[in-house]
Short mmCIF file of C-alpha atoms in Angstrom, two decimals:
data_model
loop_
_atom_site.label_atom_id
_atom_site.label_comp_id
_atom_site.label_asym_id
_atom_site.label_seq_id
_atom_site.Cartn_x
_atom_site.Cartn_y
_atom_site.Cartn_z
CA ASP F 1 36.30 -105.05 -54.60
CA THR F 2 35.92 -102.37 -51.95
CA GLY F 3 39.00 -103.32 -49.94
CA VAL F 4 39.26 -104.12 -46.25
CA SER F 5 37.14 -101.92 -44.01
CA GLN F 6 37.33 -101.41 -40.27
CA ASN F 7 34.96 -99.79 -37.82
CA PRO F 8 35.15 -97.64 -35.88
CA ARG F 9 38.17 -95.69 -37.08
CA HIS F 10 38.71 -94.17 -33.67
CA LYS F 11 37.64 -95.27 -30.20
CA ILE F 12 38.25 -93.51 -26.90
CA THR F 13 37.33 -95.45 -23.81
CA LYS F 14 37.90 -95.33 -20.09
CA ARG F 15 40.11 -97.89 -18.41
CA GLY F 16 38.11 -100.95 -17.40
CA GLN F 17 35.54 -100.68 -20.17
CA ASN F 18 35.02 -103.27 -22.89
CA VAL F 19 35.46 -102.39 -26.57
CA THR F 20 34.70 -104.24 -29.80
CA PHE F 21 36.12 -103.60 -33.25
CA ARG F 22 34.86 -104.91 -36.56
CA CYS F 23 36.71 -105.89 -39.71
CA ASP F 24 35.14 -106.63 -43.10
CA PRO F 25 37.68 -108.36 -45.36
CA ILE F 26 37.78 -108.47 -49.14
CA SER F 27 34.86 -110.71 -50.00
CA GLU F 28 36.68 -113.56 -51.71
CA HIS F 29 39.47 -113.77 -49.13
CA ASN F 30 39.29 -116.71 -46.75
CA ARG F 31 42.19 -115.63 -44.51
CA LEU F 32 41.91 -112.84 -41.99
CA TYR F 33 44.58 -111.44 -39.67
CA TRP F 34 44.62 -109.00 -36.74
CA TYR F 35 47.69 -106.96 -35.88
CA ARG F 36 48.44 -104.34 -33.23
CA GLN F 37 50.66 -101.34 -33.91
CA THR F 38 51.95 -99.12 -31.13
CA LEU F 39 53.58 -95.75 -31.67
CA GLY F 40 56.95 -96.00 -33.35
CA GLN F 41 56.71 -99.74 -33.89
CA GLY F 42 55.82 -102.05 -36.72
CA PRO F 43 52.61 -104.05 -36.58
CA GLU F 44 52.66 -107.15 -34.37
CA PHE F 45 50.66 -110.26 -35.21
CA LEU F 46 47.75 -111.05 -32.89
CA THR F 47 45.66 -113.78 -34.47
CA TYR F 48 44.71 -115.50 -37.73
CA PHE F 49 41.53 -117.05 -39.13
CA GLN F 50 41.07 -119.36 -42.04
CA ASN F 51 37.39 -119.15 -42.85
CA GLU F 52 35.66 -119.30 -39.46
CA ALA F 53 38.42 -121.23 -37.69
CA GLN F 54 40.87 -119.35 -35.48
CA LEU F 55 44.07 -121.25 -36.22
CA GLU F 56 46.78 -119.22 -34.58
CA LYS F 57 47.09 -116.81 -31.66
CA SER F 58 50.07 -114.79 -30.53
CA ARG F 59 51.09 -114.77 -26.90
CA LEU F 60 50.38 -111.03 -27.11
CA LEU F 61 46.71 -111.97 -27.14
CA SER F 62 45.98 -112.10 -23.42
CA ASP F 63 42.85 -113.61 -21.90
CA ARG F 64 41.20 -110.19 -22.08
CA PHE F 65 41.26 -110.35 -25.86
CA SER F 66 38.90 -112.45 -27.93
CA ALA F 67 38.36 -112.61 -31.66
CA GLU F 68 35.64 -114.24 -33.69
CA ARG F 69 34.81 -114.72 -37.33
CA PRO F 70 31.32 -116.18 -37.52
CA LYS F 71 30.42 -117.69 -40.88
CA GLY F 72 33.89 -116.90 -42.17
CA SER F 73 33.01 -113.38 -43.24
CA PHE F 74 33.52 -110.32 -41.00
CA SER F 75 35.52 -110.55 -37.81
CA THR F 76 35.31 -108.87 -34.42
CA LEU F 77 38.04 -108.22 -31.88
CA GLU F 78 36.90 -107.58 -28.32
CA ILE F 79 39.03 -106.28 -25.50
CA GLN F 80 37.62 -106.67 -22.01
CA ARG F 81 38.61 -104.54 -19.01
CA THR F 82 40.77 -102.26 -21.13
CA GLU F 83 44.09 -101.02 -19.77
CA GLN F 84 46.13 -98.00 -20.81
CA GLY F 85 48.67 -100.35 -22.37
CA ASP F 86 46.00 -101.44 -24.85
CA SER F 87 46.16 -98.03 -26.53
CA ALA F 88 47.30 -98.75 -30.08
CA MET F 89 46.22 -98.99 -33.69
CA TYR F 90 44.47 -102.29 -34.41
CA LEU F 91 44.90 -103.39 -38.00
CA CYS F 92 43.01 -106.04 -39.89
CA ALA F 93 44.26 -107.70 -43.07
CA SER F 94 42.92 -110.35 -45.42
CA SER F 95 44.41 -112.60 -48.05
CA GLY F 96 43.54 -115.46 -50.34
CA SER F 97 45.00 -118.91 -49.89
CA GLY F 98 47.30 -120.79 -52.17
CA GLY F 99 50.60 -119.83 -53.67
CA THR F 100 50.24 -116.08 -53.40
CA GLY F 101 52.99 -115.73 -50.86
CA GLY F 102 50.45 -114.57 -48.33
CA GLU F 103 50.06 -111.10 -49.82
CA GLN F 104 47.89 -109.32 -47.30
CA TYR F 105 45.64 -106.34 -47.87
CA PHE F 106 45.28 -104.06 -44.89
CA GLY F 107 42.39 -101.98 -43.65
CA PRO F 108 42.78 -98.39 -42.39
CA GLY F 109 42.89 -99.52 -38.77
CA THR F 110 41.04 -98.66 -35.57
CA ARG F 111 42.89 -96.34 -33.23
CA LEU F 112 42.11 -97.12 -29.59
CA THR F 113 42.85 -94.64 -26.83
CA VAL F 114 42.34 -95.80 -23.25
CA THR F 115 42.15 -92.96 -20.74
CA ALA X 1 61.12 -117.72 -35.56
CA GLN X 2 61.63 -114.77 -37.83
CA SER X 3 62.86 -111.26 -37.10
CA VAL X 4 63.42 -108.13 -39.15
CA THR X 5 65.87 -105.31 -38.55
CA GLN X 6 65.51 -101.94 -40.21
CA LEU X 7 68.76 -100.20 -39.50
CA ASP X 8 67.62 -96.63 -40.01
CA SER X 9 64.68 -95.22 -38.09
CA GLN X 10 64.71 -91.96 -40.05
CA VAL X 11 66.04 -91.12 -43.49
CA PRO X 12 65.91 -87.52 -44.75
CA VAL X 13 66.65 -87.05 -48.44
CA PHE X 14 66.34 -84.19 -50.90
CA GLU X 15 63.76 -84.32 -53.64
CA GLU X 16 64.96 -86.07 -56.83
CA ALA X 17 67.88 -87.69 -54.97
CA PRO X 18 68.23 -91.48 -54.76
CA VAL X 19 67.38 -93.35 -51.57
CA GLU X 20 68.06 -96.76 -50.06
CA LEU X 21 66.18 -98.10 -47.05
CA ARG X 22 67.93 -101.03 -45.44
CA CYS X 23 66.36 -104.25 -44.21
CA ASN X 24 67.97 -107.37 -42.79
CA TYR X 25 66.13 -110.46 -41.66
CA SER X 26 66.76 -113.56 -39.63
CA SER X 27 64.93 -116.85 -40.08
CA SER X 28 65.51 -120.55 -39.58
CA VAL X 29 63.19 -121.34 -42.51
CA SER X 30 62.64 -120.03 -46.00
CA VAL X 31 60.68 -116.81 -46.14
CA TYR X 32 58.78 -114.48 -48.38
CA LEU X 33 59.84 -110.82 -48.20
CA PHE X 34 57.73 -107.67 -48.43
CA TRP X 35 57.96 -103.90 -48.27
CA TYR X 36 54.88 -101.95 -47.15
CA VAL X 37 54.32 -98.18 -47.03
CA GLN X 38 52.13 -96.41 -44.50
CA TYR X 39 50.92 -92.86 -45.03
CA PRO X 40 49.70 -90.86 -41.99
CA ASN X 41 46.48 -92.20 -40.49
CA GLN X 42 46.20 -94.92 -43.12
CA GLY X 43 46.68 -98.65 -43.30
CA LEU X 44 49.60 -100.37 -44.97
CA GLN X 45 49.95 -100.60 -48.73
CA LEU X 46 52.08 -103.25 -50.40
CA LEU X 47 54.98 -101.77 -52.39
CA LEU X 48 56.57 -105.01 -53.58
CA LYS X 49 57.23 -108.62 -52.66
CA TYR X 50 59.81 -111.32 -53.25
CA LEU X 51 58.48 -114.85 -53.53
CA SER X 52 61.03 -116.60 -55.78
CA GLY X 53 62.90 -116.19 -59.04
CA SER X 54 64.73 -113.00 -59.96
CA THR X 55 66.31 -111.38 -56.95
CA LEU X 56 65.56 -107.88 -58.26
CA VAL X 57 61.93 -107.04 -57.65
CA LYS X 58 60.14 -104.01 -59.04
CA GLY X 59 57.16 -102.50 -57.28
CA ILE X 60 54.80 -99.59 -57.45
CA ASN X 61 55.74 -95.91 -57.46
CA GLY X 62 59.17 -96.59 -58.98
CA PHE X 63 60.52 -98.59 -56.03
CA GLU X 64 62.60 -101.73 -56.35
CA ALA X 65 64.31 -104.10 -53.94
CA GLU X 66 67.01 -106.72 -54.19
CA PHE X 67 67.00 -109.99 -52.28
CA ASN X 68 70.46 -111.04 -51.14
CA LYS X 69 70.32 -114.47 -49.56
CA SER X 70 73.93 -114.58 -48.41
CA GLN X 71 73.59 -111.27 -46.59
CA THR X 72 69.97 -111.94 -45.58
CA SER X 73 69.03 -108.50 -46.81
CA PHE X 74 66.19 -106.98 -48.80
CA HIS X 75 67.04 -103.30 -49.28
CA LEU X 76 64.55 -100.94 -50.89
CA ARG X 77 65.70 -98.37 -53.45
CA LYS X 78 64.36 -95.57 -55.56
CA PRO X 79 66.54 -93.62 -58.02
CA SER X 80 64.70 -90.31 -57.64
CA VAL X 81 62.29 -89.54 -54.80
CA HIS X 82 59.30 -87.22 -54.80
CA ILE X 83 57.69 -85.22 -52.03
CA SER X 84 54.79 -87.68 -52.12
CA ASP X 85 57.14 -90.51 -51.05
CA THR X 86 57.29 -89.06 -47.54
CA ALA X 87 55.89 -91.87 -45.39
CA GLU X 88 56.78 -94.75 -43.06
CA TYR X 89 58.20 -97.83 -44.74
CA PHE X 90 58.07 -101.31 -43.23
CA CYS X 91 59.99 -104.41 -44.23
CA ALA X 92 58.29 -107.70 -43.40
CA VAL X 93 58.80 -111.44 -43.74
CA SER X 94 56.50 -114.42 -43.62
CA GLN X 95 57.21 -118.12 -43.46
CA ARG X 96 56.97 -120.08 -46.67
CA SER X 97 54.19 -122.49 -45.89
CA ALA X 98 50.74 -123.54 -46.96
CA GLY X 99 49.41 -122.46 -43.61
CA ALA X 100 49.32 -119.11 -41.96
CA ASN X 101 51.46 -116.44 -43.53
CA ASN X 102 51.39 -113.98 -40.67
CA LEU X 103 53.85 -111.19 -41.20
CA PHE X 104 56.77 -110.20 -38.98
CA PHE X 105 57.54 -106.52 -39.36
CA GLY X 106 60.55 -104.35 -38.70
CA THR X 107 60.22 -101.19 -36.65
CA GLY X 108 59.94 -99.02 -39.73
CA THR X 109 61.91 -96.29 -41.45
CA ARG X 110 60.47 -92.81 -41.72
CA LEU X 111 61.41 -91.35 -45.09
CA THR X 112 61.23 -87.57 -45.25
CA VAL X 113 61.69 -85.96 -48.65
CA ILE X 114 62.98 -82.41 -48.40
CA PRO X 115 61.97 -79.93 -51.14
#
């Protein structure tokens, strides 16, 4: 069990560019979550996958955001036409299903800076 | 919908002194309760969780929390803090369900341990 990994750890991009982040969950976990954390705030839920199916999306996830989880393994989060307001830490978490109370294991995050 | 209020944004405390970090929640449904810790430039690590049963929950690093249903609180305590406890602490809730257990976080409390 190597934990949840995220790549890249840091990304600096110019406004208007597209960016893509990757998350590799703990291998036996079938649930995967994306959160966004801005400075001085707690993480905010963006979207949730169970296996390859995207089952829930927050209204924070505008049309410029898209997430995928092909084959129910790793996941990608793409932001198109980035804006300065997209600057944040993007966190990925995974969990097993069943009566675990949804205990989620978090990755180290990808810090996005839009200039 | 669920919401979490962490009443103190910053808590300074001297080394070896006790500390309490306050958390209140609001929810129209039954919830699970969590405390996470975030060290600088790292992801979130689970300290402890309340799912059911005893209202006093013990976690890692000597932390404990008590669930009080009537006051809708889940305060975090440690009898004697160490320098290494300096970090950001987040209280979170998730809905009790078989489906998604996405977390709703408070805004965090920065604990600073003073030597």
